[in-house]
Each structure stands twice: as C-alpha cells, then as structure tokens.
Amino acid sequence: MTPTETSKLVDLDRIRTWRAVCKTAHGSHCNDRYTEMLSNHLAQLTLVDVRRQCLVTLHSSTPYVALSYVWGNGPAFRTLLSNVSDLHQPGSLSRGNPEAVIPNTIRDAIQLVEELGEQYLWVDRLCIIQDAGAAEIENMLKAMACIYASAEFTIAAADGSDADYGLPGILGSSQERSDDRIPGVYGQYPSHSRWASRGWTFQESLFSRRLLVFAGIVTWFCGRRVWDERDRDPLSEQTELETAWPAERQQLGVPVGMMSILPQLPCLGRWGALVENYSSRSLTIETDFDRAFAGATQIMNGTFSRGLFYGLPEFFFDIALLWQPEAWYLSLLRRQNIGPSWSWTGWKGQVDCCAAWDPFFAGVFKRNYGAADWSPATILKPIVQFYKMGESGANLVPICNDFVKFRELRNDADAVLPQGWRRHPDTLADFFLYENEDPQLQYNFPLPVANPSEHNVNGNYSYFLQFKAPKATLRFGGEISTPKTFVAVLVGVDGCPVGSITLHSFSDHAAIEGSSCELIAISEAEVSDLPRFEEEFWSNDPCTWDIIKWETGYGYRQGTDILAFYNVLWIGWDGDTAYRKGLGKVGKRAWDALGAKEVTITLG
C-alpha cells in the first residue's frame, strides 16, 4: 500500500506486529502493567471472556484488553443486578442470545479481541454492575485510571457518535469503511472526534499505555511510537532504535501513557494541563462531572503533598486559586450544587490554568532557555490563611500552603535541604536538582515527595472556605474587548484605572460600567524580573497586566521602585456566603490607598 492507501478491512497482522514490537522493544514505559496499583483498588475484575462469550470474574492481574467508546443517548444492553448471574453463563453474550442486544461497537470489539488472539475484554457497560450500590460504584470510578493503565492496550472507537456505530474495517462489522472516510494526515490523534470531546473518555485515553484508535484508519499510539495502517513494517525500524530511550517519552502531546510519566514530585503544570483538557469536554449528565474525572483525581492526588482539595493542589493553594476562563471559551457557567465557585470544578466551560499560574511558579511551562524554567518573573506572597470547613461547619482546619515554606530554602545558602536535593549555583539564578529525576528538570526550590496514601481527595470537608481578608469597593470603568475573554477596568475615585477584573460569566457583563464591585485581596505579588515581565506578560496581555500604568498615578517610578500588585476576587453574595464572580489585579499602591477593611469571609 502507498502512504495514503488502506484496504476496506483492517490488517490484523499489522496490529499484531505493532504490539509485538512495542512489547519487545519499548521498555517499561509501555510494558509496566501497574497490576499492584490496580490490586490496591480491586482484587478481582469482571471481564468478558471473548471465547466463551460470557462474563468471568478473575484476579485483577489477569491480562486483558480495554474498550473506550461513546455511550450515546439510546437505550442499550448493560449488566444489572438482575442479570449479572445469567451473564456469567457460557454463551450468554453470543449473537445467538436474543436477550443480549449488545451495541455494535462492543460486539465488534469482542470479535477483534478474539481474532487478535486475546481472551479477555474489559468494557464498562458489561463489566460494571450499573445499578450496584454507591460505595461499589465509587470504588470502581476511583480505579478507572488503573483499569485502563493495566490493560494490554485500549481499543478507542473514535468513529461515530454512539455505541452502536461499530468498528469499521472489522470483518462482519455493521459499518464498512469507504475511501472518502480515510484521512490523509499521518499519525494524527482524533482530537476533533466526538470520542475525544467527551468527558468520560478523557481519562480512558490518558491512562492507557497503548491506544488502538479506529478513526477512519487504524492508528497505534504508545509511549514510544505512532504507527498507522499506511506505515511501513515497524520491524524494519528496529535497527534505527537507540539503545537507550530518553527519560521523557516522545509522545507528550498525545493524551496516553500518563502512568509512565507520573511525577514523583508535585507537578503543577501537569495537573494544570489535565484540568484544561478535561474542562473543555462535554458530558450528557452534568452531575457526572466529578465521577468522570475521579480516576485522574485519585492518581494525581497522590503526587501532591497535602493532596487535592476540590481540584486545587493544597500545597500550591494560593497559586492554584488564580485559574481563569480559557481565552477562546469566553464565558463560564456555574455548576449549581456540584463544586465551589472558588474552584474550576464549580464552573462549566474550559479554564486556563497553566498560563494563569506560570507568572508565579517557574516550570509550569518548560521553555528550555535557561533561568526562566526555574526562576519566576513574579514572587507571590500569601496574605490570607484559608481554612477548610467540616461537613457540619463546626471545625476549621488550616489549608497548608507549604510551597512558601519550601521556597524560603532558596534564600538561605546554608539551609539543610530535604533528602535527595542539591543546590546548583548559576550566574542567572540558583536552581535545584532531585537525585531521582532527569537532570534536565531544574527547580526553583526543593519540593516534597508525597505519600500517595497520605490524604484522601477532599477529606471530610465541605466546599466552603473561611478566612479573613481585606475588602474594598471599586467601580467598573468599562469593558475591554480582548482575546482574553471579558476584562473590566477598575477605576479609583478620580476615574483613573487602578486594576482589572476578568469576568467569569456572560450574565455579569450587562451594565457594569459605572457600577461598584466588592473585592477581596487574596494574595500579593512582587515583580522580580521587570524585563521578563514586560516581554512575557504585559506585551501579550496589557489589559490584565497594565500594572505600571495603574501604579504611576500613585507615585511609582520605574527603575527605582518595586512593582507590586494584589490578586483580587470580585465577589457576590448569597445570604451570608460569598461566591467568586471574577479574578483580577489591583496595583499595590492603589489598593493600599483604599484603606481596605479586614473582614471574615465564608466563600462557597
């Protein structure tokens, strides 16, 4: 076949070759099955025995293939308490059983797995009892990342819009492949498919070690290679492979194989990237928002000291609060009774984490041009002690924003560093290395190695925060139309700009000019590298970073004075509970001149 041709039927021998090469040549990045991690969640798994055409319950270390697909809205056969015993009988899932009206995608996957010489398939619709008790369902959801990571490979049904579409190219499939459905771009992840837009399929793709994607053509994605049907024989590539793979896998742009790059240390940028991707996806049932992300949350929770609290790493809490709406989404909608307004989990719509966090924590983006990777352009200073509230609201527990404590280690050349860390002097700025990490990963300060079992997600706390913070009132001076969603200028009593707010919801845009807004300051920041600040932040988004202009009217002199500002929340009220409506900045001199009063806030 030429590089743009493929046949009407999938070449199964080619798939077998892909898997064989991956298994023998790609090392632990692709071949670690994470069975111990899975067994910590589930001792046994229910699987489809494709040879006996029934369900079987086996030890969770049993090799199996997984299926990722779009459910759709139509009624379909599934495992329930009422039929689970019957479905364990040989032949109960066969085409000859009129009671088992299995969707075409699942039926084709069963056939494909058998033809590839495998015996077991895991598919959620059949292998999870859909009306099981809440505790059992919750345990399965938390194990989802491990289930897909432990699979030998995952079949990703990226064609079609529901479970009845089938796997085109499989002998006997309800769908036949046609030439006009075959894309011309080699090795392309199906990012524009309905499958890639759904919330549930996000972690299924992300944690799978290998993806066999059906999207017009069949493509193999793993931690080391991408192959598709138009590729030459991958066996001929073995002479080209390096004897040692790089520490980071090559396919970082593809959401697959997350377990192989799971960080030992708190990685704010990696968590931000996951949040941004997941928040852009859609769900048929909005109350599934937490459930569809539960596996990813459970896994990443263990990488952060103090864990995750309603989607924000507690270790970096002051920085994590600074998320914003994504530039192209324009407006968010509140998720009623699902999450707090102060967290991205409380809003529907794509959010921006990495660009919003990057000014305050070097390394969110890896630029690979020196000190910018380990030295932030601004230094964030917490000014608020946040408290978590128990479910009853009775007990208050402080949020441990420990990154500040660890950051202080860089300012003391004689400080005793945590085990495994070394300081490296540099003419631009010192950086730190961790002994078990790639030496190319340089850090601004030492970070703690988390204990995965140390903290439960959210603990036994409500989503209310309580804290004391300075509160002041300013006026909106109008709205600025920018690529960075909706930005409102904040003006002082003289009508001069002193700050700006990025509004979160379209409903707040009407008639804001001239109206007043209540603001609370949640952190202070000082610009530590003015040239970088102007080049990287102000020049790209002057409306939200026009701090020099805001401060000049209050006596700031560039070149001699320290440039500083406050991160502020615009808040509204629901009775005695405040809620987040927007996030922005106010120049430090301008804010200090307001005489803000400290108040106790309950933020929901």
GROMACS .gro file of N, CA and C in nm, residues 179-301:
model
  369
  179ASP      N    1  -1.357   0.490   0.110
  179ASP     CA    2  -1.235   0.565   0.085
  179ASP      C    3  -1.245   0.711   0.127
  180ASP      N    4  -1.364   0.771   0.116
  180ASP     CA    5  -1.376   0.913   0.148
  180ASP      C    6  -1.374   0.940   0.298
  181ARG      N    7  -1.366   0.832   0.379
  181ARG     CA    8  -1.359   0.849   0.524
  181ARG      C    9  -1.216   0.836   0.575
  182ILE      N   10  -1.122   0.814   0.486
  182ILE     CA   11  -0.985   0.790   0.528
  182ILE      C   12  -0.907   0.921   0.528
  183PRO      N   13  -0.863   0.971   0.643
  183PRO     CA   14  -0.790   1.097   0.649
  183PRO      C   15  -0.651   1.084   0.590
  184GLY      N   16  -0.592   1.197   0.550
  184GLY     CA   17  -0.461   1.194   0.489
  184GLY      C   18  -0.348   1.230   0.582
  185VAL      N   19  -0.377   1.271   0.705
  185VAL     CA   20  -0.272   1.313   0.798
  185VAL      C   21  -0.220   1.192   0.873
  186TYR      N   22  -0.090   1.173   0.863
  186TYR     CA   23  -0.029   1.055   0.925
  186TYR      C   24  -0.025   1.070   1.078
  187GLY      N   25  -0.058   0.961   1.147
  187GLY     CA   26  -0.038   0.953   1.291
  187GLY      C   27  -0.112   1.058   1.371
  188GLN      N   28  -0.227   1.101   1.324
  188GLN     CA   29  -0.298   1.210   1.392
  188GLN      C   30  -0.392   1.156   1.500
  189TYR      N   31  -0.379   1.210   1.621
  189TYR     CA   32  -0.473   1.177   1.727
  189TYR      C   33  -0.609   1.236   1.691
  190PRO      N   34  -0.719   1.162   1.712
  190PRO     CA   35  -0.851   1.208   1.666
  190PRO      C   36  -0.910   1.315   1.756
  191SER      N   37  -0.840   1.427   1.771
  191SER     CA   38  -0.880   1.530   1.867
  191SER      C   39  -1.011   1.597   1.831
  192HIS      N   40  -1.053   1.589   1.704
  192HIS     CA   41  -1.177   1.654   1.663
  192HIS      C   42  -1.296   1.557   1.658
  193SER      N   43  -1.274   1.435   1.704
  193SER     CA   44  -1.383   1.338   1.704
  193SER      C   45  -1.475   1.359   1.823
  194ARG      N   46  -1.596   1.306   1.813
  194ARG     CA   47  -1.687   1.312   1.927
  194ARG      C   48  -1.629   1.234   2.045
  195TRP      N   49  -1.562   1.125   2.016
  195TRP     CA   50  -1.499   1.045   2.122
  195TRP      C   51  -1.402   1.131   2.203
  196ALA      N   52  -1.321   1.214   2.137
  196ALA     CA   53  -1.221   1.295   2.206
  196ALA      C   54  -1.282   1.418   2.273
  197SER      N   55  -1.410   1.444   2.251
  197SER     CA   56  -1.474   1.560   2.313
  197SER      C   57  -1.551   1.524   2.440
  198ARG      N   58  -1.563   1.395   2.469
  198ARG     CA   59  -1.647   1.352   2.579
  198ARG      C   60  -1.568   1.344   2.710
  199GLY      N   61  -1.633   1.378   2.819
  199GLY     CA   62  -1.566   1.378   2.948
  199GLY      C   63  -1.522   1.241   2.994
  200TRP      N   64  -1.605   1.140   2.974
  200TRP     CA   65  -1.574   1.006   3.025
  200TRP      C   66  -1.453   0.946   2.955
  201THR      N   67  -1.433   0.976   2.826
  201THR     CA   68  -1.324   0.913   2.752
  201THR      C   69  -1.188   0.976   2.781
  202PHE      N   70  -1.186   1.091   2.849
  202PHE     CA   71  -1.060   1.161   2.872
  202PHE      C   72  -0.961   1.075   2.949
  203GLN      N   73  -0.999   1.029   3.067
  203GLN     CA   74  -0.903   0.952   3.146
  203GLN      C   75  -0.882   0.813   3.088
  204GLU      N   76  -0.979   0.763   3.011
  204GLU     CA   77  -0.960   0.633   2.947
  204GLU      C   78  -0.843   0.639   2.848
  205SER      N   79  -0.837   0.747   2.771
  205SER     CA   80  -0.725   0.767   2.679
  205SER      C   81  -0.597   0.800   2.755
  206LEU      N   82  -0.609   0.890   2.849
  206LEU     CA   83  -0.493   0.944   2.920
  206LEU      C   84  -0.410   0.836   2.989
  207PHE      N   85  -0.476   0.741   3.054
  207PHE     CA   86  -0.404   0.643   3.134
  207PHE      C   87  -0.375   0.513   3.061
  208SER      N   88  -0.431   0.494   2.943
  208SER     CA   89  -0.398   0.374   2.865
  208SER      C   90  -0.251   0.378   2.824
  209ARG      N   91  -0.186   0.262   2.831
  209ARG     CA   92  -0.046   0.255   2.789
  209ARG      C   93  -0.033   0.253   2.638
  210ARG      N   94  -0.132   0.191   2.574
  210ARG     CA   95  -0.132   0.179   2.428
  210ARG      C   96  -0.274   0.201   2.380
  211LEU      N   97  -0.289   0.278   2.275
  211LEU     CA   98  -0.421   0.301   2.214
  211LEU      C   99  -0.423   0.245   2.073
  212LEU      N  100  -0.525   0.166   2.043
  212LEU     CA  101  -0.551   0.121   1.907
  212LEU      C  102  -0.674   0.199   1.862
  213VAL      N  103  -0.651   0.304   1.785
  213VAL     CA  104  -0.756   0.402   1.755
  213VAL      C  105  -0.820   0.372   1.620
  214PHE      N  106  -0.953   0.361   1.620
  214PHE     CA  107  -1.031   0.349   1.497
  214PHE      C  108  -1.090   0.487   1.467
  215ALA      N  109  -1.034   0.554   1.366
  215ALA     CA  110  -1.081   0.688   1.328
  215ALA      C  111  -1.058   0.705   1.179
  216GLY      N  112  -1.138   0.636   1.099
  216GLY     CA  113  -1.115   0.636   0.955
  216GLY      C  114  -1.011   0.533   0.918
  217ILE      N  115  -0.892   0.548   0.968
  217ILE     CA  116  -0.791   0.444   0.961
  217ILE      C  117  -0.761   0.398   1.103
  218VAL      N  118  -0.682   0.293   1.114
  218VAL     CA  119  -0.644   0.241   1.245
  218VAL      C  120  -0.502   0.289   1.276
  219THR      N  121  -0.485   0.346   1.395
  219THR     CA  122  -0.356   0.401   1.437
  219THR      C  123  -0.319   0.346   1.573
  220TRP      N  124  -0.192   0.320   1.591
  220TRP     CA  125  -0.137   0.271   1.718
  220TRP      C  126  -0.061   0.385   1.785
  221PHE      N  127  -0.100   0.418   1.908
  221PHE     CA  128  -0.027   0.516   1.988
  221PHE      C  129   0.026   0.446   2.112
  222CYS      N  130   0.153   0.465   2.141
  222CYS     CA  131   0.207   0.418   2.268
  222CYS      C  132   0.308   0.521   2.318
  223GLY      N  133   0.378   0.487   2.423
  223GLY     CA  134   0.470   0.584   2.481
  223GLY      C  135   0.592   0.612   2.398
  224ARG      N  136   0.617   0.532   2.295
  224ARG     CA  137   0.738   0.547   2.215
  224ARG      C  138   0.714   0.570   2.067
  225ARG      N  139   0.600   0.528   2.017
  225ARG     CA  140   0.580   0.534   1.872
  225ARG      C  141   0.434   0.564   1.836
  226VAL      N  142   0.417   0.611   1.713
  226VAL     CA  143   0.286   0.619   1.649
  226VAL      C  144   0.299   0.547   1.515
  227TRP      N  145   0.211   0.451   1.492
  227TRP     CA  146   0.206   0.381   1.364
  227TRP      C  147   0.063   0.383   1.313
  228ASP      N  148   0.045   0.390   1.182
  228ASP     CA  149  -0.089   0.366   1.129
  228ASP      C  150  -0.081   0.271   1.010
  229GLU      N  151  -0.197   0.241   0.954
  229GLU     CA  152  -0.205   0.136   0.853
  229GLU      C  153  -0.121   0.165   0.729
  230ARG      N  154  -0.092   0.292   0.705
  230ARG     CA  155  -0.016   0.327   0.586
  230ARG      C  156   0.134   0.322   0.610
  231ASP      N  157   0.175   0.287   0.731
  231ASP     CA  158   0.316   0.287   0.767
  231ASP      C  159   0.386   0.166   0.709
  232ARG      N  160   0.516   0.179   0.695
  232ARG     CA  161   0.596   0.063   0.656
  232ARG      C  162   0.603  -0.034   0.774
  233ASP      N  163   0.656  -0.150   0.748
  233ASP     CA  164   0.665  -0.254   0.851
  233ASP      C  165   0.749  -0.204   0.968
  234PRO      N  166   0.692  -0.193   1.089
  234PRO     CA  167   0.769  -0.142   1.202
  234PRO      C  168   0.887  -0.230   1.241
  235LEU      N  169   0.887  -0.357   1.197
  235LEU     CA  170   1.001  -0.443   1.230
  235LEU      C  171   1.129  -0.390   1.167
  236SER      N  172   1.116  -0.323   1.050
  236SER     CA  173   1.235  -0.270   0.984
  236SER      C  174   1.294  -0.152   1.060
  237GLU      N  175   1.218  -0.097   1.154
  237GLU     CA  176   1.267   0.018   1.230
  237GLU      C  177   1.357  -0.023   1.345
  238GLN      N  178   1.363  -0.149   1.377
  238GLN     CA  179   1.437  -0.189   1.496
  238GLN      C  180   1.585  -0.154   1.488
  239THR      N  181   1.640  -0.155   1.365
  239THR     CA  182   1.781  -0.119   1.352
  239THR      C  183   1.803   0.029   1.376
  240GLU      N  184   1.696   0.110   1.368
  240GLU     CA  185   1.709   0.254   1.384
  240GLU      C  186   1.693   0.297   1.529
  241LEU      N  187   1.642   0.209   1.614
  241LEU     CA  188   1.614   0.248   1.751
  241LEU      C  189   1.743   0.271   1.829
  242GLU      N  190   1.740   0.372   1.914
  242GLU     CA  191   1.854   0.398   2.001
  242GLU      C  192   1.860   0.288   2.108
  243THR      N  193   1.978   0.266   2.159
  243THR     CA  194   1.992   0.163   2.262
  243THR      C  195   1.933   0.208   2.394
  244ALA      N  196   1.924   0.339   2.416
  244ALA     CA  197   1.865   0.392   2.540
  244ALA      C  198   1.763   0.498   2.504
  245TRP      N  199   1.644   0.483   2.558
  245TRP     CA  200   1.539   0.582   2.533
  245TRP      C  201   1.561   0.704   2.622
  246PRO      N  202   1.513   0.820   2.579
  246PRO     CA  203   1.520   0.938   2.667
  246PRO      C  204   1.430   0.919   2.789
  247ALA      N  205   1.460   0.994   2.895
  247ALA     CA  206   1.384   0.980   3.019
  247ALA      C  207   1.238   1.015   2.998
  248GLU      N  208   1.209   1.118   2.918
  248GLU     CA  209   1.071   1.154   2.888
  248GLU      C  210   1.028   1.082   2.762
  249ARG      N  211   0.907   1.029   2.761
  249ARG     CA  212   0.859   0.962   2.641
  249ARG      C  213   0.835   1.064   2.530
  250GLN      N  214   0.833   1.017   2.408
  250GLN     CA  215   0.828   1.108   2.294
  250GLN      C  216   0.689   1.166   2.269
  251GLN      N  217   0.586   1.091   2.302
  251GLN     CA  218   0.451   1.134   2.264
  251GLN      C  219   0.383   1.217   2.373
  252LEU      N  220   0.449   1.321   2.423
  252LEU     CA  221   0.391   1.401   2.530
  252LEU      C  222   0.268   1.478   2.483
  253GLY      N  223   0.258   1.504   2.352
  253GLY     CA  224   0.143   1.578   2.303
  253GLY      C  225   0.018   1.494   2.290
  254VAL      N  226   0.029   1.363   2.307
  254VAL     CA  227  -0.084   1.272   2.294
  254VAL      C  228  -0.129   1.228   2.433
  255PRO      N  229  -0.257   1.243   2.466
  255PRO     CA  230  -0.303   1.201   2.599
  255PRO      C  231  -0.309   1.049   2.611
  256VAL      N  232  -0.195   0.990   2.635
  256VAL     CA  233  -0.184   0.845   2.650
  256VAL      C  234  -0.061   0.818   2.737
  257GLY      N  235  -0.066   0.710   2.815
  257GLY     CA  236   0.051   0.668   2.891
  257GLY      C  237   0.086   0.756   3.008
  258MET      N  238  -0.014   0.815   3.072
  258MET     CA  239   0.014   0.908   3.181
  258MET      C  240   0.090   0.841   3.295
  259MET      N  241   0.062   0.714   3.320
  259MET     CA  242   0.129   0.646   3.431
  259MET      C  243   0.280   0.644   3.413
  260SER      N  244   0.327   0.635   3.288
  260SER     CA  245   0.470   0.626   3.264
  260SER      C  246   0.542   0.757   3.289
  261ILE      N  247   0.467   0.867   3.296
  261ILE     CA  248   0.529   0.997   3.324
  261ILE      C  249   0.469   1.058   3.450
  262LEU      N  250   0.413   0.971   3.536
  262LEU     CA  251   0.357   1.020   3.661
  262LEU      C  252   0.469   1.078   3.745
  263PRO      N  253   0.460   1.205   3.784
  263PRO     CA  254   0.572   1.268   3.854
  263PRO      C  255   0.587   1.219   3.997
  264GLN      N  256   0.712   1.209   4.042
  264GLN     CA  257   0.739   1.179   4.183
  264GLN      C  258   0.713   1.302   4.269
  265LEU      N  259   0.733   1.418   4.209
  265LEU     CA  260   0.724   1.544   4.281
  265LEU      C  261   0.599   1.619   4.239
  266PRO      N  262   0.551   1.711   4.321
  266PRO     CA  263   0.434   1.790   4.282
  266PRO      C  264   0.459   1.862   4.150
  267CYS      N  265   0.372   1.840   4.053
  267CYS     CA  266   0.391   1.897   3.919
  267CYS      C  267   0.269   1.981   3.884
  268LEU      N  268   0.278   2.109   3.913
  268LEU     CA  269   0.165   2.199   3.892
  268LEU      C  270   0.128   2.210   3.745
  269GLY      N  271   0.228   2.213   3.657
  269GLY     CA  272   0.200   2.225   3.515
  269GLY      C  273   0.127   2.105   3.458
  270ARG      N  274   0.165   1.986   3.503
  270ARG     CA  275   0.099   1.866   3.450
  270ARG      C  276  -0.046   1.859   3.497
  271TRP      N  277  -0.070   1.894   3.623
  271TRP     CA  278  -0.207   1.895   3.671
  271TRP      C  279  -0.288   2.001   3.596
  272GLY      N  280  -0.230   2.118   3.574
  272GLY     CA  281  -0.299   2.223   3.500
  272GLY      C  282  -0.337   2.179   3.360
  273ALA      N  283  -0.248   2.108   3.293
  273ALA     CA  284  -0.277   2.060   3.158
  273ALA      C  285  -0.393   1.961   3.158
  274LEU      N  286  -0.399   1.873   3.259
  274LEU     CA  287  -0.510   1.779   3.269
  274LEU      C  288  -0.641   1.853   3.291
  275VAL      N  289  -0.639   1.951   3.380
  275VAL     CA  290  -0.760   2.027   3.410
  275VAL      C  291  -0.809   2.101   3.286
  276GLU      N  292  -0.718   2.163   3.213
  276GLU     CA  293  -0.756   2.238   3.094
  276GLU      C  294  -0.822   2.146   2.991
  277ASN      N  295  -0.763   2.029   2.970
  277ASN     CA  296  -0.817   1.935   2.873
  277ASN      C  297  -0.953   1.883   2.917
  278TYR      N  298  -0.963   1.840   3.041
  278TYR     CA  299  -1.090   1.784   3.088
  278TYR      C  300  -1.201   1.889   3.090
  279SER      N  301  -1.170   2.012   3.131
  279SER     CA  302  -1.273   2.115   3.140
  279SER      C  303  -1.329   2.154   3.004
  280SER      N  304  -1.257   2.121   2.896
  280SER     CA  305  -1.306   2.152   2.762
  280SER      C  306  -1.403   2.048   2.710
  281ARG      N  307  -1.420   1.938   2.783
  281ARG     CA  308  -1.501   1.827   2.734
  281ARG      C  309  -1.645   1.836   2.783
  282SER      N  310  -1.730   1.760   2.719
  282SER     CA  311  -1.873   1.768   2.748
  282SER      C  312  -1.924   1.639   2.810
  283LEU      N  313  -2.032   1.653   2.884
  283LEU     CA  314  -2.097   1.540   2.949
  283LEU      C  315  -2.246   1.547   2.922
  284THR      N  316  -2.307   1.433   2.898
  284THR     CA  317  -2.452   1.430   2.880
  284THR      C  318  -2.522   1.463   3.011
  285ILE      N  319  -2.470   1.410   3.120
  285ILE     CA  320  -2.527   1.433   3.253
  285ILE      C  321  -2.426   1.513   3.333
  286GLU      N  322  -2.455   1.639   3.363
  286GLU     CA  323  -2.359   1.727   3.427
  286GLU      C  324  -2.319   1.679   3.567
  287THR      N  325  -2.407   1.608   3.633
  287THR     CA  326  -2.373   1.558   3.767
  287THR      C  327  -2.265   1.450   3.762
  288ASP      N  328  -2.229   1.404   3.641
  288ASP     CA  329  -2.120   1.308   3.626
  288ASP      C  330  -1.983   1.375   3.626
  289PHE      N  331  -1.978   1.507   3.643
  289PHE     CA  332  -1.854   1.582   3.627
  289PHE      C  333  -1.741   1.528   3.714
  290ASP      N  334  -1.768   1.509   3.842
  290ASP     CA  335  -1.665   1.456   3.932
  290ASP      C  336  -1.637   1.309   3.904
  291ARG      N  337  -1.742   1.233   3.872
  291ARG     CA  338  -1.728   1.089   3.853
  291ARG      C  339  -1.639   1.057   3.732
  292ALA      N  340  -1.655   1.134   3.624
  292ALA     CA  341  -1.580   1.106   3.502
  292ALA      C  342  -1.432   1.142   3.514
  293PHE      N  343  -1.397   1.217   3.617
  293PHE     CA  344  -1.258   1.259   3.639
  293PHE      C  345  -1.200   1.196   3.766
  294ALA      N  346  -1.278   1.106   3.827
  294ALA     CA  347  -1.240   1.052   3.959
  294ALA      C  348  -1.110   0.973   3.954
  295GLY      N  349  -1.089   0.896   3.848
  295GLY     CA  350  -0.967   0.817   3.839
  295GLY      C  351  -0.844   0.905   3.829
  296ALA      N  352  -0.850   1.008   3.744
  296ALA     CA  353  -0.737   1.100   3.729
  296ALA      C  354  -0.712   1.175   3.859
  297THR      N  355  -0.819   1.217   3.925
  297THR     CA  356  -0.805   1.288   4.051
  297THR      C  357  -0.741   1.200   4.156
  298GLN      N  358  -0.784   1.074   4.162
  298GLN     CA  359  -0.730   0.981   4.261
  298GLN      C  360  -0.581   0.959   4.240
  299ILE      N  361  -0.539   0.943   4.116
  299ILE     CA  362  -0.398   0.919   4.086
  299ILE      C  363  -0.314   1.043   4.114
  300MET      N  364  -0.357   1.159   4.064
  300MET     CA  365  -0.277   1.280   4.080
  300MET      C  366  -0.280   1.332   4.223
  301ASN      N  367  -0.384   1.299   4.298
  301ASN     CA  368  -0.390   1.338   4.438
  301ASN      C  369  -0.268   1.288   4.515
   0.00000   0.00000   0.00000
